[in-house]
Coordinates of C-alpha atoms in Angstrom, one line a residue:
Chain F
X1159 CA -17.0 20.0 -39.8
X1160 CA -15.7 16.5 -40.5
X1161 CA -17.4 14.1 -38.2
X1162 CA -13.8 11.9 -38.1
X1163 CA -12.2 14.8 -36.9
X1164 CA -14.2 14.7 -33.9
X1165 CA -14.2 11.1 -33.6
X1166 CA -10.6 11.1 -33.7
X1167 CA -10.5 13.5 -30.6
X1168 CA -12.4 11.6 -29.0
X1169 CA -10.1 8.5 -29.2
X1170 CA -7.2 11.2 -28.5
X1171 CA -8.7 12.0 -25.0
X1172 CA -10.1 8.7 -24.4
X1173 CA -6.6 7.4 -24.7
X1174 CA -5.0 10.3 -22.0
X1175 CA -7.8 9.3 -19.7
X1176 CA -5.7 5.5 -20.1
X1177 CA -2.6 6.5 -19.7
X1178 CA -3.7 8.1 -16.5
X1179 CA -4.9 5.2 -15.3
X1180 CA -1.8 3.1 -16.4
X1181 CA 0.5 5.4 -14.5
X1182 CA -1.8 5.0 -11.2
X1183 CA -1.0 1.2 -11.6
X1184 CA 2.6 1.6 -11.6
X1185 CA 2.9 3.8 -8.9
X1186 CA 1.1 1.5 -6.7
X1187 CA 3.0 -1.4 -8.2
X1188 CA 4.1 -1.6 -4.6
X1189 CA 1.0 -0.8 -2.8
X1190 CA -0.2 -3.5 -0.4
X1191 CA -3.8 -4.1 -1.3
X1192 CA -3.7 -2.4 -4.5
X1193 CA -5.6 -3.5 -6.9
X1194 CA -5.5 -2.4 -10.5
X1195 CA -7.9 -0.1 -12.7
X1196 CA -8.5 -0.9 -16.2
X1197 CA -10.6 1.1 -18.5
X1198 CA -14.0 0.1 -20.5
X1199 CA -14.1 1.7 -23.9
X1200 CA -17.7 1.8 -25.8
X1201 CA -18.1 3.2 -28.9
X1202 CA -20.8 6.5 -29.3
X1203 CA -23.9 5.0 -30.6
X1204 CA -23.8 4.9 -34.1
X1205 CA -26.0 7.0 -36.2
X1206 CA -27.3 6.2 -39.5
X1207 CA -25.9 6.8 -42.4
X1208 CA -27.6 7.7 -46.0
X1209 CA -27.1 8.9 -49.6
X1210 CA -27.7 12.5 -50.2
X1211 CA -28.7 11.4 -53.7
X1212 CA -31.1 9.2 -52.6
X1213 CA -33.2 12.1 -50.8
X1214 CA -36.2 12.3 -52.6
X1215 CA -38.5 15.4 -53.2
X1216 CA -41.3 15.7 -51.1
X1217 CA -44.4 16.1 -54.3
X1218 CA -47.2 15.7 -51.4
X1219 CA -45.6 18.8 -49.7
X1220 CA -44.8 21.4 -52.3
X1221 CA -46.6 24.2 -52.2
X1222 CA -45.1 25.6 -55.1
X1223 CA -44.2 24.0 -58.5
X1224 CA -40.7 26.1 -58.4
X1225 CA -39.7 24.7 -54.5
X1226 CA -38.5 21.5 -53.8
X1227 CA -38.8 20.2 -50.3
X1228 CA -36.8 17.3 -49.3
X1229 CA -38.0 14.3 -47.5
X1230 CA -36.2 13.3 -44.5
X1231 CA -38.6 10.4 -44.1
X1232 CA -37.4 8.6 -47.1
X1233 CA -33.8 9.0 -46.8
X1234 CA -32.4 5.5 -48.0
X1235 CA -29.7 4.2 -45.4
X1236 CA -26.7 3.0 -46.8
X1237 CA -25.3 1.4 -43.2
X1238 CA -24.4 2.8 -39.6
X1239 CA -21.3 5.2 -38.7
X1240 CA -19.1 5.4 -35.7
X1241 CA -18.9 8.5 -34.0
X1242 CA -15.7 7.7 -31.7
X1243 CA -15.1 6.1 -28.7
X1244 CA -16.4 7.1 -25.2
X1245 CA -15.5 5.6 -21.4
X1246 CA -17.8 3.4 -20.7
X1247 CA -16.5 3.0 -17.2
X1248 CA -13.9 2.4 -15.4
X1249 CA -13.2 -1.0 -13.5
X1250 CA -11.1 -2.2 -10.4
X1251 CA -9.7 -6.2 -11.0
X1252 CA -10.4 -7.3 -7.7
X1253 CA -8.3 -10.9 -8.3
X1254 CA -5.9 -11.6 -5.5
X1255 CA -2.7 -10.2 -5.1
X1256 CA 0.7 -12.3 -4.3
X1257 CA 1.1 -13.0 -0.7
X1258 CA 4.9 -12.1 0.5
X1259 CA 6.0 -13.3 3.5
X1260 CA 6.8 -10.4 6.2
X1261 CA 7.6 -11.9 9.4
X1262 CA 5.3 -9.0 11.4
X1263 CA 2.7 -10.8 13.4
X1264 CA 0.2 -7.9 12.6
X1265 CA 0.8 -8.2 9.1
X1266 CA -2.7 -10.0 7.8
X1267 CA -3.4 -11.5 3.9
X1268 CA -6.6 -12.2 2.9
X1269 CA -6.5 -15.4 0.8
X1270 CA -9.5 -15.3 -1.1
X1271 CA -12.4 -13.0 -1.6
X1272 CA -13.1 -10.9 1.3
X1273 CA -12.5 -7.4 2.9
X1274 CA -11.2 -5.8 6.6
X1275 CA -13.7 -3.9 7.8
X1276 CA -12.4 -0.6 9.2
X1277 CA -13.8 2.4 11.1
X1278 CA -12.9 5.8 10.2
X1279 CA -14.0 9.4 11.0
X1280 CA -16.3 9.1 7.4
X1281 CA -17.6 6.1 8.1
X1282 CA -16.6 1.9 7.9
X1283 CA -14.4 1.8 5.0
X1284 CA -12.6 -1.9 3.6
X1285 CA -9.4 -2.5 2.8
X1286 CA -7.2 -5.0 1.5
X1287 CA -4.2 -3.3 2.6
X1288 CA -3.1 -5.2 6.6
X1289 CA -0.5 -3.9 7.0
X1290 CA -2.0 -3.4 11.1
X1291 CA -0.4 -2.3 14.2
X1292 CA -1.6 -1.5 17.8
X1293 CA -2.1 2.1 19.1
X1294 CA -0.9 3.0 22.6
X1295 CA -4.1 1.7 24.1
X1296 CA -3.9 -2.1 22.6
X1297 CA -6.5 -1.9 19.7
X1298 CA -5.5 -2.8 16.2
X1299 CA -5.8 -0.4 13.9
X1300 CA -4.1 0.6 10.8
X1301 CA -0.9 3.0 9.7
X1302 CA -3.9 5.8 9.5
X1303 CA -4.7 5.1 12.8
X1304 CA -8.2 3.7 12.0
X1305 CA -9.3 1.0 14.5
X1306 CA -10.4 -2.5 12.6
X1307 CA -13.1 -4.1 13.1
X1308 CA -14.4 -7.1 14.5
X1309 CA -17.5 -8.9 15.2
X1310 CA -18.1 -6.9 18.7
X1311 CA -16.3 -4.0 17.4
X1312 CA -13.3 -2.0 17.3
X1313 CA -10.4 -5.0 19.0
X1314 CA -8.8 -4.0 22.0
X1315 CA -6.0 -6.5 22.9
X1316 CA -5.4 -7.2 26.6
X1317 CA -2.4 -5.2 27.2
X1318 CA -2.6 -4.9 31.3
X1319 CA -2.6 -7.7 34.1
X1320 CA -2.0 -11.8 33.8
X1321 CA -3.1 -11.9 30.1
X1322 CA -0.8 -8.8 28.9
X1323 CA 0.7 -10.0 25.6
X1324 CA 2.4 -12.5 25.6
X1325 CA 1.8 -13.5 21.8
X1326 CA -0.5 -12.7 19.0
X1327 CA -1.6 -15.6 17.3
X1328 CA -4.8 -15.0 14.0
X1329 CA -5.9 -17.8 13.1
X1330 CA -6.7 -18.8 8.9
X1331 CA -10.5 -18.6 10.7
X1332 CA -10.4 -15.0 11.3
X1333 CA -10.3 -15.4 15.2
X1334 CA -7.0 -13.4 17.2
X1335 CA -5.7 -15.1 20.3
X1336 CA -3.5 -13.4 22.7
X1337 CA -1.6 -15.5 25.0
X1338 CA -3.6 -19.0 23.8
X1339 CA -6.7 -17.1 24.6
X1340 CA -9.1 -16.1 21.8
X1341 CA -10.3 -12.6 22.4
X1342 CA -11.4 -11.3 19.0
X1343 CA -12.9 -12.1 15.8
X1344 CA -12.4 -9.8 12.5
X1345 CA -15.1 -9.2 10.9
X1346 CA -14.5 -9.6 6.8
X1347 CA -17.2 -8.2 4.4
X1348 CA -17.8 -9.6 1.2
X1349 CA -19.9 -8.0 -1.7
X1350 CA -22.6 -9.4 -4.1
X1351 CA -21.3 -7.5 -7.0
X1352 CA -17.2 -6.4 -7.3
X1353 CA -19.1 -3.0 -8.5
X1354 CA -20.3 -2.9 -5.3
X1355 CA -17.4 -0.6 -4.2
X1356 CA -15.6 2.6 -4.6
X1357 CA -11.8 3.3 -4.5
X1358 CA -11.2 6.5 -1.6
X1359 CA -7.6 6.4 -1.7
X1360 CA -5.4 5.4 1.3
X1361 CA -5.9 2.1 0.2
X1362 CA -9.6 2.4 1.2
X1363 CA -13.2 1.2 -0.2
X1364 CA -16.5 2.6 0.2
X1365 CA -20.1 1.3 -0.3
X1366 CA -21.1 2.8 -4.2
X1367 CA -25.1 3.8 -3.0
X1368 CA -27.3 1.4 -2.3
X1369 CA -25.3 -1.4 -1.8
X1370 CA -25.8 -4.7 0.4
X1371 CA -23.1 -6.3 2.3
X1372 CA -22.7 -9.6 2.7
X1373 CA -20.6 -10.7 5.8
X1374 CA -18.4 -13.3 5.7
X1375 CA -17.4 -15.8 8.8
X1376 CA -13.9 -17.4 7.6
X1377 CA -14.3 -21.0 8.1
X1378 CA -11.2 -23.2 8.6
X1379 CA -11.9 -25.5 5.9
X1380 CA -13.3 -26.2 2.3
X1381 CA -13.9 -22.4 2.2
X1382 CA -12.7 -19.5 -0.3
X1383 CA -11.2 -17.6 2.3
X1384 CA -8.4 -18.1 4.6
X1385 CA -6.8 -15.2 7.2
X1386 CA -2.9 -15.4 6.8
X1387 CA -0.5 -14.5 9.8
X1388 CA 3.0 -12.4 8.7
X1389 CA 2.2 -12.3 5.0
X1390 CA 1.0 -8.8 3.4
X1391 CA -1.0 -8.9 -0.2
X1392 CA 1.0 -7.4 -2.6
X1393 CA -0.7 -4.9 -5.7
X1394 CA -2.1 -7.1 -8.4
X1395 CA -1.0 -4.4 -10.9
X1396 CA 2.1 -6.0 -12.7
X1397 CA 4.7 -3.9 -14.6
X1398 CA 4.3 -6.3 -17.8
X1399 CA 0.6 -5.9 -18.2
X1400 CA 0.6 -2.2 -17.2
X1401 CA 4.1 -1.4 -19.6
X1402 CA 1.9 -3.4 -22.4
X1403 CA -1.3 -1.6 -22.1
X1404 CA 0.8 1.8 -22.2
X1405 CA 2.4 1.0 -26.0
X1406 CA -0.9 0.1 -27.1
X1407 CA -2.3 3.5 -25.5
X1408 CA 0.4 5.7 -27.1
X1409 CA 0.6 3.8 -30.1
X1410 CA -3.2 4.6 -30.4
X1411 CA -2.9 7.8 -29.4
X1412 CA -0.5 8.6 -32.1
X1413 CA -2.8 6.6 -34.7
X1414 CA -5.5 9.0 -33.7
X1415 CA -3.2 12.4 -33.8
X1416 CA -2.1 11.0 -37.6
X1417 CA -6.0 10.8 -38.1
X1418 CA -7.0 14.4 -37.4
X1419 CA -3.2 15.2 -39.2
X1420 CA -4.7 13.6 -41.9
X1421 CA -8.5 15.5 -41.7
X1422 CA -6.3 18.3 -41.2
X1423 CA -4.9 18.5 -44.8
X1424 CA -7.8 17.3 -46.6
X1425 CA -9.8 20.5 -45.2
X1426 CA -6.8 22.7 -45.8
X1427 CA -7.5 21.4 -49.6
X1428 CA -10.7 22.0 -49.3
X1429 CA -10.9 25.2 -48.0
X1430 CA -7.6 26.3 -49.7
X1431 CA -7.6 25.1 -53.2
X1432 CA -11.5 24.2 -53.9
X1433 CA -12.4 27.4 -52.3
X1434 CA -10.4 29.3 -54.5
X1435 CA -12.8 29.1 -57.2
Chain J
X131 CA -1.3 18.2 -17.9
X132 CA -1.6 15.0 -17.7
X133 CA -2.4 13.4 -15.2
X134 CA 0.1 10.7 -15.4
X135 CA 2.6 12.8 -15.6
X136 CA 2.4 13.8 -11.7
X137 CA 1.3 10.1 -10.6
X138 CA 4.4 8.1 -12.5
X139 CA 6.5 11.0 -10.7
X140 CA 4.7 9.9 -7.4
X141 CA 5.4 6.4 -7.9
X142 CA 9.3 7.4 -8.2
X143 CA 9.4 9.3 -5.5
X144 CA 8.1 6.6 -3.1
X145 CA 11.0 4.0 -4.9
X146 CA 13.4 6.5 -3.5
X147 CA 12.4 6.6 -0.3
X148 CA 11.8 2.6 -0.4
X149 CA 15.6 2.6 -1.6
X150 CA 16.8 5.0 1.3
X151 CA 15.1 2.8 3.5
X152 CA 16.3 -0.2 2.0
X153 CA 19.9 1.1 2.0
X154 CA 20.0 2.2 6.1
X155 CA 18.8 -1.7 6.8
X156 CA 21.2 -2.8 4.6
X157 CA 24.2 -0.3 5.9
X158 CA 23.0 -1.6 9.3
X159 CA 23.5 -5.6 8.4
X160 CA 25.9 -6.2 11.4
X161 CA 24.7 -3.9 13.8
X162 CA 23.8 -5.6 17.3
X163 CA 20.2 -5.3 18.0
X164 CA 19.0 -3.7 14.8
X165 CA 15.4 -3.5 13.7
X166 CA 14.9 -3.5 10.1
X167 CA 12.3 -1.0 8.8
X168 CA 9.8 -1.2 5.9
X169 CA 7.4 1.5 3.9
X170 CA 4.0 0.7 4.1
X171 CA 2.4 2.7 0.8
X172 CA -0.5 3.7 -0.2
X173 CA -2.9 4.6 -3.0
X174 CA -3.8 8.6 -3.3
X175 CA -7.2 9.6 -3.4
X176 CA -9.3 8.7 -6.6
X177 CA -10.5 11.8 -9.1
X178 CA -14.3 11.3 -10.5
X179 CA -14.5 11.6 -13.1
X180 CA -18.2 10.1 -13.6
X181 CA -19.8 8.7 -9.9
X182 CA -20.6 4.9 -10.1
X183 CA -24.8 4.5 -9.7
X184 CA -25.8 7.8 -11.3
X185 CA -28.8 7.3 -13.1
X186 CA -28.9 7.8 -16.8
X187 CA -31.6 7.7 -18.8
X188 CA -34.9 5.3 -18.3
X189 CA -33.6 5.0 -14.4
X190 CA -30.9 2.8 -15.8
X191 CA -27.6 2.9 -13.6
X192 CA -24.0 3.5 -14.8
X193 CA -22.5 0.1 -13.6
X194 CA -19.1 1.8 -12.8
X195 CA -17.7 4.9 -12.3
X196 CA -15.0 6.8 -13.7
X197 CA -12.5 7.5 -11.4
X198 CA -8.7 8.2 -12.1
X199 CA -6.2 7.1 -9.0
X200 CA -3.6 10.1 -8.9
X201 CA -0.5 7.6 -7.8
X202 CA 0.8 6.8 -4.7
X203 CA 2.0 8.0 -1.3
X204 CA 4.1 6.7 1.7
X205 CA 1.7 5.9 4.5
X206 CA 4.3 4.9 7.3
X207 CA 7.8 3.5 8.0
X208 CA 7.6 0.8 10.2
X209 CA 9.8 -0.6 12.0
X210 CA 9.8 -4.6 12.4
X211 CA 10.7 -6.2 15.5
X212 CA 10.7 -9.4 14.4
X213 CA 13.9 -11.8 16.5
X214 CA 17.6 -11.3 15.1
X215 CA 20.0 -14.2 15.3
X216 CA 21.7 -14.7 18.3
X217 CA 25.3 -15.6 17.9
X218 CA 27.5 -17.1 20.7
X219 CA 30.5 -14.5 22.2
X220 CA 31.1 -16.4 25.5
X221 CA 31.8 -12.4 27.1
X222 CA 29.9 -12.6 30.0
X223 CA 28.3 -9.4 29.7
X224 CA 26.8 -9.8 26.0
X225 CA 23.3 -10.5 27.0
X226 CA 20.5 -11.4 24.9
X227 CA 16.4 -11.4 25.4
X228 CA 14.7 -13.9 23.9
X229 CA 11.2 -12.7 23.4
X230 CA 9.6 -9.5 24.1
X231 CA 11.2 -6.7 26.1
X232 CA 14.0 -4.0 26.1
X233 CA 17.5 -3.3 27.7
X234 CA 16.8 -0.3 30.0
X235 CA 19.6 2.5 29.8
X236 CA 20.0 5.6 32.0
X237 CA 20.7 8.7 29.4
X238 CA 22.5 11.5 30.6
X239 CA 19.8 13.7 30.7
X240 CA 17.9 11.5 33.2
X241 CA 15.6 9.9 30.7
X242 CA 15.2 6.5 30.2
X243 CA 16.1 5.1 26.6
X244 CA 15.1 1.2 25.4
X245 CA 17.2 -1.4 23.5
X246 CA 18.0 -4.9 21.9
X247 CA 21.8 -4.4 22.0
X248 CA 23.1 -6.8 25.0
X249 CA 27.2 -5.4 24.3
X250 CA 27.7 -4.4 27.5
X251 CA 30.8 -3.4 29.4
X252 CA 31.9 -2.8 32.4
X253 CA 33.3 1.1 33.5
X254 CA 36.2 1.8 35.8
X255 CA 33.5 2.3 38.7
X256 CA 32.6 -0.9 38.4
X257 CA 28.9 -0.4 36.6
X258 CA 27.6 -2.6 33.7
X259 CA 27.4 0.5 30.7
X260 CA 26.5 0.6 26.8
X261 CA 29.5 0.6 24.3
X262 CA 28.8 4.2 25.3
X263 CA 29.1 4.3 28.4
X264 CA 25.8 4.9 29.4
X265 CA 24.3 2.4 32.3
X266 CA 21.5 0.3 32.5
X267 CA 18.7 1.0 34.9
X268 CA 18.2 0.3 37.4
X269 CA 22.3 0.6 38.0
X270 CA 24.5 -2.6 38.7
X271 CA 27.7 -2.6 40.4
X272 CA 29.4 -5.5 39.9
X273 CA 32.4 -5.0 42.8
X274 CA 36.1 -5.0 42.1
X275 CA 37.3 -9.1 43.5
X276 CA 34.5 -10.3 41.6
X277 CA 36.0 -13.5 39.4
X278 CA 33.5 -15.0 37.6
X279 CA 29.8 -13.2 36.6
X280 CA 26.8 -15.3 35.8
X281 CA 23.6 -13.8 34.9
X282 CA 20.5 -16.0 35.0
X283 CA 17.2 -15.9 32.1
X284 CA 15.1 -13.7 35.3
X285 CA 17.7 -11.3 35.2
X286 CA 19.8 -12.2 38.5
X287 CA 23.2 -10.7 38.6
X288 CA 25.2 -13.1 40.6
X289 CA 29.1 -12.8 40.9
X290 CA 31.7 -15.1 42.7
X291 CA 33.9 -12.7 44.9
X292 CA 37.2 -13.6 45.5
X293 CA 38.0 -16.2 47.9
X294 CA 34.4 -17.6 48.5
X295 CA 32.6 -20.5 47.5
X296 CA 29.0 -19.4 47.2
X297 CA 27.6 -16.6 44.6
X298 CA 26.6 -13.5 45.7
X299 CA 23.4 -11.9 43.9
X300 CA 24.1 -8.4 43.5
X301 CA 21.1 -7.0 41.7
X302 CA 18.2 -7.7 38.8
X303 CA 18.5 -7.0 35.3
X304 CA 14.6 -5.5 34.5
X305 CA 13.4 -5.3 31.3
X306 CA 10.6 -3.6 29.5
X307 CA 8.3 -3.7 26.9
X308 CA 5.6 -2.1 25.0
X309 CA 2.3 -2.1 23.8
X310 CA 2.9 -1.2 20.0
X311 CA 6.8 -1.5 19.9
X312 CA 6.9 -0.4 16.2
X313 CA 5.4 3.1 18.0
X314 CA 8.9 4.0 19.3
X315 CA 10.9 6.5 17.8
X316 CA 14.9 5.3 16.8
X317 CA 16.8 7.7 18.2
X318 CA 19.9 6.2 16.8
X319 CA 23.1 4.3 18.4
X320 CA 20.7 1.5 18.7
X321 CA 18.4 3.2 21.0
X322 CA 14.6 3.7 21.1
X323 CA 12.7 6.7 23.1
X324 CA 9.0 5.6 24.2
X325 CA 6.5 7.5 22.4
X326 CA 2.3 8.4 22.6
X327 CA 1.9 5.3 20.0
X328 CA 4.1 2.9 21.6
X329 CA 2.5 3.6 25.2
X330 CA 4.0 3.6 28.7
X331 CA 6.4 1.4 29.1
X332 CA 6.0 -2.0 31.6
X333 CA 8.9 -2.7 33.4
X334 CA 9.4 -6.3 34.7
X335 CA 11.3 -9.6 35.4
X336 CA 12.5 -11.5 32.4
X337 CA 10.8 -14.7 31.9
X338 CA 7.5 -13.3 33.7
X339 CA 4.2 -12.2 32.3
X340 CA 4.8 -12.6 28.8
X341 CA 8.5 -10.6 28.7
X342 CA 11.3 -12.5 27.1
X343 CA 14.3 -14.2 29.1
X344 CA 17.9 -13.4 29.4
X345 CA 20.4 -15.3 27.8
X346 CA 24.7 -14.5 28.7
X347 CA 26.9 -14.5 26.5
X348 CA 25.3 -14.2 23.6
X349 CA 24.4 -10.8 21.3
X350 CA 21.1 -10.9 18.9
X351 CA 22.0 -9.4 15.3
X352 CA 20.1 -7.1 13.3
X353 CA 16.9 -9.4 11.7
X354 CA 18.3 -7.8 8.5
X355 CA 18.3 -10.4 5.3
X356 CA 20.5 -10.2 3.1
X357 CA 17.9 -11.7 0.5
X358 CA 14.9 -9.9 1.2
X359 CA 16.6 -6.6 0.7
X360 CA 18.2 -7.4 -2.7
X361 CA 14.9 -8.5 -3.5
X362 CA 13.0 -5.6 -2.0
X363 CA 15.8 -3.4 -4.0
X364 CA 15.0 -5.3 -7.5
X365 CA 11.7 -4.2 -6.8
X366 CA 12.5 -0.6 -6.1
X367 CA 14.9 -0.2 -9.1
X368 CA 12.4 -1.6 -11.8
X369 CA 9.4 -0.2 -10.2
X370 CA 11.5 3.0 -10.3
X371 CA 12.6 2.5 -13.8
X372 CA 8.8 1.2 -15.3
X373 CA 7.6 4.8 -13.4
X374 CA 10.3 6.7 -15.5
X375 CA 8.7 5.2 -18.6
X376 CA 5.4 5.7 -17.9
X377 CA 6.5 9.4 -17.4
X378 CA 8.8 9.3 -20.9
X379 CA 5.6 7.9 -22.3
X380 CA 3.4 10.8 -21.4
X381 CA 6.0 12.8 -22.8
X382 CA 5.6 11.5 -25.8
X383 CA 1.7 11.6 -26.0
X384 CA 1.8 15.5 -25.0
X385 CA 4.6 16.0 -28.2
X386 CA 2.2 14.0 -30.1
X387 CA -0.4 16.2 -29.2
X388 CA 1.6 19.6 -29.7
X389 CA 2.3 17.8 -33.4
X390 CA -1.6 18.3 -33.8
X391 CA -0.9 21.8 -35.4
X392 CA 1.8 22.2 -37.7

């Protein structure tokens, strides 16, 4: 059949795949930690295109005088043809989100590049998202219930005897005092490559295989990363961008549909009115 | 279908419980002792589509994946316990804490119930009560010729009887406080039930190990602000509305779609 029909589905289901995405971005437009998915197209590779006419007859070949053999081998290309367009992937903008201001001493903001290392039943995970609080036995863990990390392990906060809390205090260094005392240290991850890492949901990253880790001590100055006390990092998905990308998707989609429309009535000519001899 | 459809509709189903939310802190503006709450969300889980690092051909590896995020979910409500303002009555028996800790009150079932609301009141047996009527624990009697009440930041209940020159300390206000405060569960009226997440309660002296002191005649406020909830409600509406259109536009891409045969 017509090879831009199928190109044109392509770009038709290329184009839903988008929208998906899109819509996943606005629901988590207020998703601490969110950060936003965007798609990389690639076209199919292009094949060669050539004249029928210029198909010559293969002499060296013909076994008969009467039969003419065509040969492939000296088929004159006349340029290359698209074959439609195909996901090459798609990626996760790690820039930072805005900070907002919360007030909740357990709220933490990275500032910077960096992840919260947490433990869950699967495995350590990262997040973004610290929005933290304590469970009934004083460690910090998150609204799953997932204790995070720090450098010895899960942190247990003193929550018993003369240093019960009196008052959390993290410093921009990573390191969590409780009464003036320090008795923790997060431990923040960073990757060598943003592809490093997988989306799970819940606001949670995974290691893609074979991935190193590079850990990251916060330092207090002259350094890309800084811990924030009482702020939460907002989604970086913004409804302008996202709204934006969803007109050019539909209207694309539509440009597509009007394609195979078109395609449509040409072979209904063709099969219609040329066919009926 | 599409999945957009179903992850623009979660996206406005999480505004609306961000805007119920919003609407009970805001309805609760001048309630004594109220603690504004806030939805934490989250992202749902991911559909892959194509796994990031699968080898293609030559033992080259796809750089990233394809995987579609199918919207969003609530992940908790929690509730912020962060200081109200304290505003000056003069009653003698509007107490504040400042810091950490909670008002202990008797409930008539025996149990113990927490809170931040310092209205208190006296009954006709003489005992310091909640607006309703329920008493603090451990119970204070303040006795009928007392003139003049003073209540000191440890707690000390002293009262000047009738016809004699030195106070008379007649009990200790104890206060508690939690682990995880934002574990308790609201069981309205302005008071809080311990819960596994918040853990036992410890009962102590105000002003002591890290609980809060007592201030008289004062009353702390809900921390509601005015501000940050119109702001957190902008948010809501629009993120609301821009979820709507994502849904309307993929509407319109599944008509498009049905136009594909005429």
């Amino acid at each position: 059949m017509l090879r831009g029909l199928y190109a044109a589905a392509s770009g038709m289901l290329a184009r839903g795949i988008w929208q998906d995405i899109t819509a996943n971005n606005l629901a988590n437009l207020t998703t601490p930690g969110f950060k936003r998915d965007f798609p990389i197209f690639k076209t199919f590779a292009d094949m060669l295109a050539s004249r029928i006419t210029d198909i010559v007859p293969d002499r060296a070949n013909l076994k008969s005088p009467g039969l003419m053999r065509l040969n492939y081998r000296e088929r004159v290309p006349i340029g290359t043809l698209g074959m439609g367009t195909d996901f090459e992937g798609i990626a996760t903008d790690l820039s930072q989100g805005p900070l907002v201001e919360t007030g909740n001493p357990l709220d933490l903001a990275i500032d910077g590049d960096g992840f919260f290392v947490v433990q869950t039943p699967a495995g350590e995970r990262y997040t973004r998202s610290g929005s933290f609080s304590l469970d009934n036995l004083g460690h910090l863990v998150t609204q799953e219930g997932f204790m995070v990390m720090g450098e010895n392990g899960p942190i247990a906060l003193p929550i018993h005897g003369p240093q019960a809390i009196k008052g959390i205090e993290v410093t921009e260094t990573g390191a969590i005092l409780v009464s003036g005392k320090p008795v923790a240290q997060l431990r923040i991850v960073r990757f060598q490559n943003p592809i490093d890492i997988v989306k799970e949901g819940n606001g949670l990253f995974r290691l893609a295989q074979g991935t190193a880790v590079a850990q990251v001590q916060p330092q207090p100055a002259g350094f890309s990363l800084m811990v924030k006390q009482g702020f939460l990092e907002m989604s970086n998905s913004d409804p302008i961008t996202e709204l934006v990308s969803m007109i050019e998707c539909l209207r694309a989609y539509e440009t597509n549909q009007k394609a195979i429309a078109f395609f449509d009535q040409t072979l209904e000519k063709a099969v219609n009115e040329v066919g009926r001899g | 279908m599409m999945r957009a459809l179903w992850s623009a509709a979660t996206g406005m189903l999480a505004k609306q419980l961000n805007m119920d939310v919003i609407a009970n802190n805001l309805a609760n503006l001048n309630t004594a002792g109220f603690k504004k709450s806030r939805v934490d969300f989250q992202d749902l889980m991911y559909q892959n589509l194509r796994a990031p690092g699968t080898t293609v051909a030559e033992g080259a590896k796809v750089p990233s994946g394809i995987q579609v995020g199918l919207g969003t979910r609530p992940a908790a409500i929690q509730r912020i316990f962060s200081q109200g303002d304290f505003v000056q009555t003069e009653n003698p028996l509007d107490l504040v804490i400042e810091g950490d800790g909670f008002f202990q009150v008797l409930m008539p079932d025996g149990s113990i119930a927490y809170t931040r609301d310092g209205a208190f009141k006296m009954d006709s047996e003489g005992r310091i009560v909640t607006s309703d009527g329920m008493p603090i624990e451990p119970e204070l009697v303040i006795p009928p010729d007392a003139v003049n009440i003073t209540i000191g930041s440890d707690g000390t209940v002293s009262v000047m009887l009738a016809g004699q020159e030195q106070p008379n300390e007649i009990g200790k206000i104890e206060i508690a406080k939690f682990v995880n405060p934002a574990g308790l569960t609201s069981i309205g009226r302005n008071l809080f039930r311990s819960t596994a997440a918040s853990g036992q309660p410890m009962v102590g002296t105000p002003g002591l190990e890290g609980f809060g002191t007592i201030s008289q005649g004062f009353l702390e406020m809900s921390n509601v602000k005015v501000v940050e909830e119109m702001v957190n409600m902008i948010i809501a509406q629009r993120a609301y509305e821009v979820n709507s259109k994502a849904i309307q536009t993929s509407d319109d891409m599944l008509a498009i779609a049905n136009n594909l045969k005429r």
